[in-house]
Amino acid sequence: MAKQAEKKNLESPAELEQYYRDMLFIRHFEEKCNVAYRQGKAGGYMHVYIGMEALAVGWMHSIKKAHDYVITAYRDHAHALLLGTDPVAVMAEIMGRKAGTAGGKGGSMHIYDPKNGFYGGWGIVGGHIPLGAGLAFASRYRGDDKVTLNFMGDGAANQGVVYETLNMAALYELPCIFIIENNEFAMGTRLEYHAADTELWKRGTPFGIKSERIDGMDVLQMKKDAQRIIDWVRKEGKPYLVEIMTYRYAGHGAADNDRQLYRTKEEEAENLKRDPVEKLKHILIERNIANEEKLEAIEAEILERVEKIYEEADASPHPDVDEVYDNIYTDMTPEKGH
Ligand SMILES: Cc1ncc(C[n+]2csc(CCOP(=O)(O)OP(=O)(O)O)c2C)c(N)n1
Ligand SMILES: [Mg+2]
């Protein structure tokens, strides 16, 4: 089977199974986060990635892990998980516990794990885009070959700071990929109501940045396109902009209980036909890589894993009250080496 796949230039069975496992893991992890939120065990704002899994899986499988830089907004659980952040630490952070990536003080929107190349997790729409360019600037300055993936939403693409950043990225030839996750909504505002030109991919072109639009619901296509673009940016040392067409099946955030205020059930059902997890499931069966029985076993295994992650995170205590002022400001005292 592996040889056959090689001949036809297809992905290997092991690769396909891994993409499937990763997408399904994210979906169930996110569903568990929703449960934790409803139980009152996760607070603040929380935004899940259900429906968009193929996008992050395609990109994270194409970078050099713990080498390249990744930064995104507040819909950030999937990016961290795929980069190799301990899932218990991610869940614990979401639940505000000591074992979390920020000791339980950041919450869902502020997962952070620089050891694995993940620079957050940011709540201000568009606010992290210049920070991502800063990461890419560091690579240019040091002369290393790192690529920065700078993710943003379709709504964020309208923010003024994004255009300042695109200008500087083009001017300084920064190895930065601006990835617009176009899930068709900014909170409850549909794309046509927030964007004067809905072809967001064009937004790089005034700056001479190579730009294109890509389907983000087919993980195999996503992987191929992501790899092609990352390789180009690594080689050329120049920025790139991509608009990725996707859809979120859940509400904007955990507190968005009435999606029907801004989209119909029919529209949701229509988009479910594009479900990236289902699409890959069919391919696995079609290519004889897995049968229904095996797929069921994989799902059961993932569900059990997520349950264990949740239990372990839930066993971690909340931060102590006397830690409340810790890690707020950097300690600038000279003896600490700053
Ligand atoms: C500067 C700023 N304005 C408004 C908000 C409130 N807000 C939070 S999420 C959001 C929508 C952003 O949508 P999009 O960029 O498409 O990302 P998505 O949630 O779809 O992933 C808004 C307006 C904010 N966090 N920051
Ligand atoms: Mg959006």
mmCIF file of C-alpha atoms and ligand atoms in Angstrom:
data_model
loop_
_atom_site.group_PDB
_atom_site.id
_atom_site.type_symbol
_atom_site.label_atom_id
_atom_site.label_comp_id
_atom_site.label_asym_id
_atom_site.label_seq_id
_atom_site.Cartn_x
_atom_site.Cartn_y
_atom_site.Cartn_z
ATOM 1 C CA MET A 1 0.000 0.000 0.000
ATOM 2 C CA ALA A 2 2.802 2.437 0.908
ATOM 3 C CA LYS A 3 4.603 1.662 -2.381
ATOM 4 C CA GLN A 4 1.387 2.094 -4.326
ATOM 5 C CA ALA A 5 0.825 5.466 -2.647
ATOM 6 C CA GLU A 6 4.353 6.520 -3.543
ATOM 7 C CA LYS A 7 3.865 5.564 -7.188
ATOM 8 C CA LYS A 8 0.703 7.602 -7.549
ATOM 9 C CA ASN A 9 2.233 10.469 -5.585
ATOM 10 C CA LEU A 10 -0.419 9.974 -2.914
ATOM 11 C CA GLU A 11 0.040 10.546 0.782
ATOM 12 C CA SER A 12 1.107 7.420 2.690
ATOM 13 C CA PRO A 13 -1.554 5.557 4.710
ATOM 14 C CA ALA A 14 0.272 6.483 7.926
ATOM 15 C CA GLU A 15 0.154 10.181 7.023
ATOM 16 C CA LEU A 16 -3.550 10.053 6.238
ATOM 17 C CA GLU A 17 -4.331 8.259 9.459
ATOM 18 C CA GLN A 18 -2.331 10.861 11.383
ATOM 19 C CA TYR A 19 -4.267 13.757 9.812
ATOM 20 C CA TYR A 20 -7.497 12.000 10.673
ATOM 21 C CA ARG A 21 -6.444 11.391 14.264
ATOM 22 C CA ASP A 22 -5.310 14.989 14.655
ATOM 23 C CA MET A 23 -8.522 16.471 13.264
ATOM 24 C CA LEU A 24 -10.709 14.184 15.348
ATOM 25 C CA PHE A 25 -8.638 14.862 18.452
ATOM 26 C CA ILE A 26 -9.109 18.612 18.023
ATOM 27 C CA ARG A 27 -12.827 18.207 17.459
ATOM 28 C CA HIS A 28 -13.330 16.120 20.616
ATOM 29 C CA PHE A 29 -10.953 18.259 22.662
ATOM 30 C CA GLU A 30 -12.974 21.336 21.676
ATOM 31 C CA GLU A 31 -16.247 19.622 22.444
ATOM 32 C CA LYS A 32 -14.919 18.786 25.894
ATOM 33 C CA CYS A 33 -13.932 22.443 26.347
ATOM 34 C CA ASN A 34 -17.542 23.373 25.624
ATOM 35 C CA VAL A 35 -18.669 20.903 28.277
ATOM 36 C CA ALA A 36 -16.183 22.352 30.785
ATOM 37 C CA TYR A 37 -17.514 25.833 30.017
ATOM 38 C CA ARG A 38 -21.128 24.799 30.553
ATOM 39 C CA GLN A 39 -20.148 23.143 33.825
ATOM 40 C CA GLY A 40 -18.682 26.432 34.982
ATOM 41 C CA LYS A 41 -15.190 24.933 35.034
ATOM 42 C CA ALA A 42 -13.866 27.233 32.306
ATOM 43 C CA GLY A 43 -14.505 30.956 32.537
ATOM 44 C CA GLY A 44 -13.930 34.154 30.601
ATOM 45 C CA TYR A 45 -14.028 33.979 26.826
ATOM 46 C CA MET A 46 -13.554 30.731 24.957
ATOM 47 C CA HIS A 47 -13.619 30.122 21.192
ATOM 48 C CA VAL A 48 -13.413 26.657 19.656
ATOM 49 C CA TYR A 49 -12.087 25.484 16.273
ATOM 50 C CA ILE A 50 -14.820 22.981 15.362
ATOM 51 C CA GLY A 51 -15.184 22.868 11.550
ATOM 52 C CA MET A 52 -11.804 24.499 10.913
ATOM 53 C CA GLU A 53 -9.578 21.542 11.871
ATOM 54 C CA ALA A 54 -8.176 20.820 8.394
ATOM 55 C CA LEU A 55 -6.708 24.290 8.223
ATOM 56 C CA ALA A 56 -4.454 24.084 11.289
ATOM 57 C CA VAL A 57 -3.617 20.414 10.631
ATOM 58 C CA GLY A 58 -2.457 21.205 7.077
ATOM 59 C CA TRP A 59 -0.219 24.074 8.186
ATOM 60 C CA MET A 60 1.226 22.537 11.343
ATOM 61 C CA HIS A 61 2.204 19.382 9.473
ATOM 62 C CA SER A 62 4.120 21.517 6.974
ATOM 63 C CA ILE A 63 6.386 23.536 9.268
ATOM 64 C CA LYS A 64 9.555 22.596 11.110
ATOM 65 C CA LYS A 65 8.266 21.967 14.627
ATOM 66 C CA ALA A 66 9.884 23.804 17.555
ATOM 67 C CA HIS A 67 11.834 25.801 14.976
ATOM 68 C CA ASP A 68 9.401 27.926 12.962
ATOM 69 C CA TYR A 69 7.223 30.545 14.678
ATOM 70 C CA VAL A 70 3.427 30.462 14.991
ATOM 71 C CA ILE A 71 1.166 33.177 16.342
ATOM 72 C CA THR A 72 -2.611 33.526 16.249
ATOM 73 C CA ALA A 73 -5.606 35.199 17.843
ATOM 74 C CA TYR A 74 -7.838 33.863 20.601
ATOM 75 C CA ARG A 75 -9.139 30.786 18.683
ATOM 76 C CA ASP A 76 -5.880 29.136 19.616
ATOM 77 C CA HIS A 77 -6.287 25.685 21.185
ATOM 78 C CA ALA A 78 -5.754 23.715 17.952
ATOM 79 C CA HIS A 79 -2.560 25.526 16.986
ATOM 80 C CA ALA A 80 -0.967 24.782 20.358
ATOM 81 C CA LEU A 81 -2.091 21.154 20.432
ATOM 82 C CA LEU A 82 -0.717 20.496 16.950
ATOM 83 C CA LEU A 83 2.604 22.117 17.773
ATOM 84 C CA GLY A 84 3.087 19.644 20.591
ATOM 85 C CA THR A 85 2.015 21.607 23.658
ATOM 86 C CA ASP A 86 1.026 19.228 26.448
ATOM 87 C CA PRO A 87 -2.764 18.857 26.046
ATOM 88 C CA VAL A 88 -3.222 18.664 29.824
ATOM 89 C CA ALA A 89 -1.510 22.066 30.120
ATOM 90 C CA VAL A 90 -3.805 23.460 27.405
ATOM 91 C CA MET A 91 -6.960 22.120 29.064
ATOM 92 C CA ALA A 92 -5.717 23.233 32.505
ATOM 93 C CA GLU A 93 -5.103 26.751 31.161
ATOM 94 C CA ILE A 94 -8.618 26.852 29.743
ATOM 95 C CA MET A 95 -9.894 25.768 33.174
ATOM 96 C CA GLY A 96 -7.753 28.373 34.966
ATOM 97 C CA ARG A 97 -5.565 25.873 36.793
ATOM 98 C CA LYS A 98 -1.965 25.908 37.999
ATOM 99 C CA ALA A 99 -0.931 23.184 35.545
ATOM 100 C CA GLY A 100 -1.883 25.469 32.639
ATOM 101 C CA THR A 101 0.562 26.902 30.103
ATOM 102 C CA ALA A 102 0.326 30.317 31.828
ATOM 103 C CA GLY A 103 -0.248 28.909 35.324
ATOM 104 C CA GLY A 104 -3.988 29.304 34.869
ATOM 105 C CA LYS A 105 -3.876 33.084 34.575
ATOM 106 C CA GLY A 106 -4.183 33.412 30.806
ATOM 107 C CA GLY A 107 -7.202 31.293 30.016
ATOM 108 C CA SER A 108 -8.413 29.981 26.680
ATOM 109 C CA MET A 109 -7.390 33.043 24.647
ATOM 110 C CA HIS A 110 -3.812 33.111 25.917
ATOM 111 C CA ILE A 111 -2.240 29.726 25.375
ATOM 112 C CA TYR A 112 1.500 30.306 25.039
ATOM 113 C CA ASP A 113 4.334 27.874 24.500
ATOM 114 C CA PRO A 114 7.477 29.374 22.958
ATOM 115 C CA LYS A 115 9.462 26.142 23.450
ATOM 116 C CA ASN A 116 7.267 24.663 20.750
ATOM 117 C CA GLY A 117 7.374 27.826 18.653
ATOM 118 C CA PHE A 118 3.954 29.030 19.778
ATOM 119 C CA TYR A 119 3.776 32.739 20.639
ATOM 120 C CA GLY A 120 0.054 32.886 21.541
ATOM 121 C CA GLY A 121 -2.960 33.276 21.894
ATOM 122 C CA TRP A 122 -4.008 37.041 21.623
ATOM 123 C CA GLY A 123 -7.363 38.689 22.392
ATOM 124 C CA ILE A 124 -7.187 42.017 20.564
ATOM 125 C CA VAL A 125 -8.450 41.513 17.028
ATOM 126 C CA GLY A 126 -5.494 42.101 14.669
ATOM 127 C CA GLY A 127 -3.288 43.178 17.582
ATOM 128 C CA HIS A 128 -0.837 40.301 17.286
ATOM 129 C CA ILE A 129 -0.190 40.737 13.544
ATOM 130 C CA PRO A 130 2.707 43.175 14.061
ATOM 131 C CA LEU A 131 4.061 40.888 16.784
ATOM 132 C CA GLY A 132 4.159 38.085 14.199
ATOM 133 C CA ALA A 133 6.046 40.395 11.854
ATOM 134 C CA GLY A 134 8.430 41.043 14.749
ATOM 135 C CA LEU A 135 9.139 37.316 14.993
ATOM 136 C CA ALA A 136 9.833 37.239 11.262
ATOM 137 C CA PHE A 137 12.024 40.337 11.630
ATOM 138 C CA ALA A 138 14.091 38.453 14.229
ATOM 139 C CA SER A 139 14.684 35.703 11.656
ATOM 140 C CA ARG A 140 15.697 38.237 9.007
ATOM 141 C CA TYR A 141 18.012 40.007 11.504
ATOM 142 C CA ARG A 142 19.675 36.798 12.693
ATOM 143 C CA GLY A 143 19.829 35.346 9.215
ATOM 144 C CA ASP A 144 18.183 32.063 10.201
ATOM 145 C CA ASP A 145 15.760 30.131 7.995
ATOM 146 C CA LYS A 146 12.676 30.258 10.226
ATOM 147 C CA VAL A 147 9.257 30.967 8.759
ATOM 148 C CA THR A 148 6.506 32.700 10.747
ATOM 149 C CA LEU A 149 2.872 31.666 10.391
ATOM 150 C CA ASN A 150 0.824 34.734 11.296
ATOM 151 C CA PHE A 151 -2.828 33.633 11.579
ATOM 152 C CA MET A 152 -5.815 35.997 11.700
ATOM 153 C CA GLY A 153 -9.575 35.906 11.141
ATOM 154 C CA ASP A 154 -11.537 37.453 8.264
ATOM 155 C CA GLY A 155 -12.692 40.211 10.650
ATOM 156 C CA ALA A 156 -9.121 40.913 11.741
ATOM 157 C CA ALA A 157 -8.137 41.402 8.102
ATOM 158 C CA ASN A 158 -9.956 44.780 8.237
ATOM 159 C CA GLN A 159 -7.844 46.193 11.053
ATOM 160 C CA GLY A 160 -5.596 49.138 10.183
ATOM 161 C CA VAL A 161 -2.568 47.672 11.920
ATOM 162 C CA VAL A 162 -2.654 44.743 9.502
ATOM 163 C CA TYR A 163 -1.927 47.129 6.597
ATOM 164 C CA GLU A 164 0.956 48.825 8.373
ATOM 165 C CA THR A 165 2.359 45.381 8.985
ATOM 166 C CA LEU A 166 1.883 44.224 5.390
ATOM 167 C CA ASN A 167 3.722 47.320 4.209
ATOM 168 C CA MET A 168 6.665 46.719 6.519
ATOM 169 C CA ALA A 169 6.749 42.986 5.825
ATOM 170 C CA ALA A 170 7.009 43.706 2.097
ATOM 171 C CA LEU A 171 9.505 46.531 2.594
ATOM 172 C CA TYR A 172 11.811 44.510 4.849
ATOM 173 C CA GLU A 173 11.201 41.227 2.982
ATOM 174 C CA LEU A 174 10.130 39.356 6.098
ATOM 175 C CA PRO A 175 9.674 35.558 5.945
ATOM 176 C CA CYS A 176 6.129 35.836 7.229
ATOM 177 C CA ILE A 177 2.976 34.102 5.982
ATOM 178 C CA PHE A 178 -0.214 36.033 6.680
ATOM 179 C CA ILE A 179 -2.930 33.404 6.929
ATOM 180 C CA ILE A 180 -6.508 34.677 6.905
ATOM 181 C CA GLU A 181 -8.840 32.037 8.349
ATOM 182 C CA ASN A 182 -11.994 33.094 6.527
ATOM 183 C CA ASN A 183 -14.779 31.348 8.425
ATOM 184 C CA GLU A 184 -17.304 33.806 6.925
ATOM 185 C CA PHE A 185 -18.074 35.624 10.194
ATOM 186 C CA ALA A 186 -16.634 38.143 12.602
ATOM 187 C CA MET A 187 -18.706 37.312 15.706
ATOM 188 C CA GLY A 188 -22.279 37.656 14.334
ATOM 189 C CA THR A 189 -21.305 39.818 11.351
ATOM 190 C CA ARG A 190 -21.242 38.086 8.015
ATOM 191 C CA LEU A 191 -18.326 38.765 5.659
ATOM 192 C CA GLU A 192 -20.416 40.839 3.183
ATOM 193 C CA TYR A 193 -21.367 43.199 6.021
ATOM 194 C CA HIS A 194 -17.854 43.767 7.329
ATOM 195 C CA ALA A 195 -15.643 43.692 4.225
ATOM 196 C CA ALA A 196 -15.894 46.217 1.371
ATOM 197 C CA ASP A 197 -14.141 43.674 -0.855
ATOM 198 C CA THR A 198 -14.880 40.103 0.203
ATOM 199 C CA GLU A 199 -11.963 38.704 -1.784
ATOM 200 C CA LEU A 200 -9.620 39.005 1.158
ATOM 201 C CA TRP A 201 -6.759 37.310 -0.668
ATOM 202 C CA LYS A 202 -6.306 40.527 -2.691
ATOM 203 C CA ARG A 203 -5.256 42.473 0.373
ATOM 204 C CA GLY A 204 -1.592 41.587 -0.016
ATOM 205 C CA THR A 205 -1.363 42.627 -3.645
ATOM 206 C CA PRO A 206 -1.083 46.459 -3.216
ATOM 207 C CA PHE A 207 2.136 45.780 -1.296
ATOM 208 C CA GLY A 208 3.476 43.425 -3.939
ATOM 209 C CA ILE A 209 2.980 40.449 -1.613
ATOM 210 C CA LYS A 210 2.283 37.164 -3.385
ATOM 211 C CA SER A 211 -1.296 36.277 -2.439
ATOM 212 C CA GLU A 212 -3.895 33.597 -3.132
ATOM 213 C CA ARG A 213 -7.138 31.997 -1.966
ATOM 214 C CA ILE A 214 -7.257 28.319 -0.922
ATOM 215 C CA ASP A 215 -9.844 25.753 0.187
ATOM 216 C CA GLY A 216 -9.394 24.959 3.878
ATOM 217 C CA MET A 217 -11.947 22.159 4.182
ATOM 218 C CA ASP A 218 -9.875 19.504 2.426
ATOM 219 C CA VAL A 219 -6.932 18.583 4.616
ATOM 220 C CA LEU A 220 -4.971 16.936 1.795
ATOM 221 C CA GLN A 221 -5.184 19.982 -0.447
ATOM 222 C CA MET A 222 -4.476 22.219 2.534
ATOM 223 C CA LYS A 223 -1.320 20.264 3.352
ATOM 224 C CA LYS A 224 -0.055 20.441 -0.243
ATOM 225 C CA ASP A 225 -0.695 24.182 -0.540
ATOM 226 C CA ALA A 226 0.742 24.932 2.898
ATOM 227 C CA GLN A 227 3.907 22.980 2.132
ATOM 228 C CA ARG A 228 4.336 24.709 -1.238
ATOM 229 C CA ILE A 229 3.933 28.176 0.291
ATOM 230 C CA ILE A 230 6.164 27.503 3.321
ATOM 231 C CA ASP A 231 8.909 26.114 1.073
ATOM 232 C CA TRP A 232 8.679 29.202 -1.146
ATOM 233 C CA VAL A 233 8.871 31.631 1.784
ATOM 234 C CA ARG A 234 11.785 29.751 3.373
ATOM 235 C CA LYS A 235 13.681 29.833 0.077
ATOM 236 C CA GLU A 236 12.833 33.361 -1.053
ATOM 237 C CA GLY A 237 12.761 35.024 2.371
ATOM 238 C CA LYS A 238 9.726 37.124 1.428
ATOM 239 C CA PRO A 239 6.180 37.465 2.802
ATOM 240 C CA TYR A 240 3.081 35.712 1.450
ATOM 241 C CA LEU A 241 -0.648 36.160 2.084
ATOM 242 C CA VAL A 242 -3.298 33.455 1.882
ATOM 243 C CA GLU A 243 -7.028 33.558 2.392
ATOM 244 C CA ILE A 244 -8.326 30.172 3.473
ATOM 245 C CA MET A 245 -11.982 29.339 2.981
ATOM 246 C CA THR A 246 -13.413 27.576 6.000
ATOM 247 C CA TYR A 247 -16.468 27.588 8.278
ATOM 248 C CA ARG A 248 -17.006 27.351 12.011
ATOM 249 C CA TYR A 249 -19.735 24.923 13.038
ATOM 250 C CA ALA A 250 -19.942 26.212 16.603
ATOM 251 C CA GLY A 251 -20.897 29.700 17.767
ATOM 252 C CA HIS A 252 -18.367 32.532 17.797
ATOM 253 C CA GLY A 253 -17.533 31.850 21.428
ATOM 254 C CA ALA A 254 -18.864 29.621 24.168
ATOM 255 C CA ALA A 255 -21.278 32.371 25.190
ATOM 256 C CA ASP A 256 -22.793 32.610 21.668
ATOM 257 C CA ASN A 257 -25.940 30.621 22.277
ATOM 258 C CA ASP A 258 -28.073 31.868 19.445
ATOM 259 C CA ARG A 259 -26.352 31.420 16.105
ATOM 260 C CA GLN A 260 -29.724 31.586 14.377
ATOM 261 C CA LEU A 261 -29.745 35.344 14.973
ATOM 262 C CA TYR A 262 -27.199 35.667 12.163
ATOM 263 C CA ARG A 263 -27.397 32.446 10.128
ATOM 264 C CA THR A 264 -30.046 29.864 9.366
ATOM 265 C CA LYS A 265 -30.119 26.192 10.304
ATOM 266 C CA GLU A 266 -30.292 25.446 6.561
ATOM 267 C CA GLU A 267 -27.034 27.305 5.964
ATOM 268 C CA GLU A 268 -25.369 25.357 8.768
ATOM 269 C CA ALA A 269 -26.653 22.056 7.369
ATOM 270 C CA GLU A 270 -25.401 22.979 3.895
ATOM 271 C CA ASN A 271 -21.935 23.710 5.283
ATOM 272 C CA LEU A 272 -21.855 20.467 7.240
ATOM 273 C CA LYS A 273 -21.600 18.756 3.850
ATOM 274 C CA ARG A 274 -18.079 20.244 3.661
ATOM 275 C CA ASP A 275 -17.067 18.723 7.024
ATOM 276 C CA PRO A 276 -13.297 18.116 6.732
ATOM 277 C CA VAL A 277 -13.381 15.194 9.173
ATOM 278 C CA GLU A 278 -16.098 13.398 7.198
ATOM 279 C CA LYS A 279 -14.291 14.108 3.940
ATOM 280 C CA LEU A 280 -11.094 12.442 5.140
ATOM 281 C CA LYS A 281 -13.074 9.554 6.603
ATOM 282 C CA HIS A 282 -14.423 8.802 3.109
ATOM 283 C CA ILE A 283 -10.939 8.972 1.619
ATOM 284 C CA LEU A 284 -9.610 6.542 4.250
ATOM 285 C CA ILE A 285 -12.344 4.076 3.355
ATOM 286 C CA GLU A 286 -12.020 4.645 -0.391
ATOM 287 C CA ARG A 287 -8.286 4.001 -0.328
ATOM 288 C CA ASN A 288 -8.730 0.910 1.865
ATOM 289 C CA ILE A 289 -6.700 2.414 4.677
ATOM 290 C CA ALA A 290 -9.414 1.920 7.284
ATOM 291 C CA ASN A 291 -12.838 0.339 7.548
ATOM 292 C CA GLU A 292 -15.754 1.488 9.709
ATOM 293 C CA GLU A 293 -14.620 -0.758 12.543
ATOM 294 C CA LYS A 294 -11.142 0.714 12.647
ATOM 295 C CA LEU A 295 -12.502 4.257 12.440
ATOM 296 C CA GLU A 296 -14.802 3.548 15.369
ATOM 297 C CA ALA A 297 -11.878 2.180 17.370
ATOM 298 C CA ILE A 298 -9.811 5.311 16.624
ATOM 299 C CA GLU A 299 -12.668 7.529 17.760
ATOM 300 C CA ALA A 300 -13.170 5.550 20.977
ATOM 301 C CA GLU A 301 -9.455 5.805 21.707
ATOM 302 C CA ILE A 302 -9.490 9.579 21.152
ATOM 303 C CA LEU A 303 -12.569 10.061 23.319
ATOM 304 C CA GLU A 304 -10.889 8.150 26.131
ATOM 305 C CA ARG A 305 -7.726 10.236 25.735
ATOM 306 C CA VAL A 306 -9.679 13.502 25.899
ATOM 307 C CA GLU A 307 -11.518 12.298 29.004
ATOM 308 C CA LYS A 308 -8.197 11.541 30.727
ATOM 309 C CA ILE A 309 -6.808 14.952 29.729
ATOM 310 C CA TYR A 310 -9.867 16.626 31.214
ATOM 311 C CA GLU A 311 -9.650 14.639 34.441
ATOM 312 C CA GLU A 312 -5.965 15.367 34.845
ATOM 313 C CA ALA A 313 -6.508 19.074 34.206
ATOM 314 C CA ASP A 314 -9.429 19.120 36.604
ATOM 315 C CA ALA A 315 -7.233 17.586 39.327
ATOM 316 C CA SER A 316 -4.900 20.596 39.149
ATOM 317 C CA PRO A 317 -5.669 23.330 41.730
ATOM 318 C CA HIS A 318 -6.506 26.955 40.969
ATOM 319 C CA PRO A 319 -3.577 29.382 41.391
ATOM 320 C CA ASP A 320 -3.010 30.580 44.974
ATOM 321 C CA VAL A 321 -4.422 33.967 45.868
ATOM 322 C CA ASP A 322 -0.968 35.230 46.884
ATOM 323 C CA GLU A 323 0.256 34.603 43.297
ATOM 324 C CA VAL A 324 -2.154 37.175 41.938
ATOM 325 C CA TYR A 325 0.516 39.831 41.237
ATOM 326 C CA ASP A 326 3.168 37.364 39.983
ATOM 327 C CA ASN A 327 4.239 37.537 36.330
ATOM 328 C CA ILE A 328 2.424 40.780 35.694
ATOM 329 C CA TYR A 329 5.528 42.874 35.072
ATOM 330 C CA THR A 330 8.985 41.716 34.035
ATOM 331 C CA ASP A 331 11.444 41.950 36.897
ATOM 332 C CA MET A 332 13.925 44.586 35.674
ATOM 333 C CA THR A 333 16.354 44.433 38.608
ATOM 334 C CA PRO A 334 19.957 44.295 37.252
ATOM 335 C CA GLU A 335 20.912 41.262 39.362
ATOM 336 C CA LYS A 336 18.224 39.275 37.525
ATOM 337 C CA GLY A 337 20.207 39.892 34.336
ATOM 338 C CA HIS A 338 17.850 42.266 32.528
HETATM 339 C C1 LIG B 1 -9.767 45.479 18.533
HETATM 340 C C2 LIG B 1 -10.920 44.603 18.905
HETATM 341 N N1 LIG B 1 -12.161 44.948 18.519
HETATM 342 C C3 LIG B 1 -13.215 44.159 18.836
HETATM 343 C C4 LIG B 1 -13.036 43.011 19.558
HETATM 344 C C5 LIG B 1 -14.225 42.110 19.870
HETATM 345 N N2 LIG B 1 -14.155 40.922 19.016
HETATM 346 C C6 LIG B 1 -13.717 39.768 19.536
HETATM 347 S S1 LIG B 1 -13.704 38.573 18.382
HETATM 348 C C7 LIG B 1 -14.283 39.586 17.182
HETATM 349 C C8 LIG B 1 -14.533 39.065 15.783
HETATM 350 C C9 LIG B 1 -13.310 38.742 15.005
HETATM 351 O O1 LIG B 1 -13.625 37.896 13.929
HETATM 352 P P1 LIG B 1 -12.552 37.182 13.043
HETATM 353 O O2 LIG B 1 -11.333 38.034 12.939
HETATM 354 O O3 LIG B 1 -13.199 36.800 11.765
HETATM 355 O O4 LIG B 1 -12.121 35.889 13.873
HETATM 356 P P2 LIG B 1 -12.960 34.568 14.226
HETATM 357 O O5 LIG B 1 -13.585 34.810 15.567
HETATM 358 O O6 LIG B 1 -13.963 34.348 13.161
HETATM 359 O O7 LIG B 1 -11.950 33.478 14.311
HETATM 360 C C10 LIG B 1 -14.497 40.847 17.696
HETATM 361 C C11 LIG B 1 -15.032 41.977 16.907
HETATM 362 C C12 LIG B 1 -11.731 42.688 19.967
HETATM 363 N N3 LIG B 1 -11.461 41.575 20.668
HETATM 364 N N4 LIG B 1 -10.686 43.486 19.605
HETATM 365 MG MG MG B 2 -14.054 34.978 11.215
#
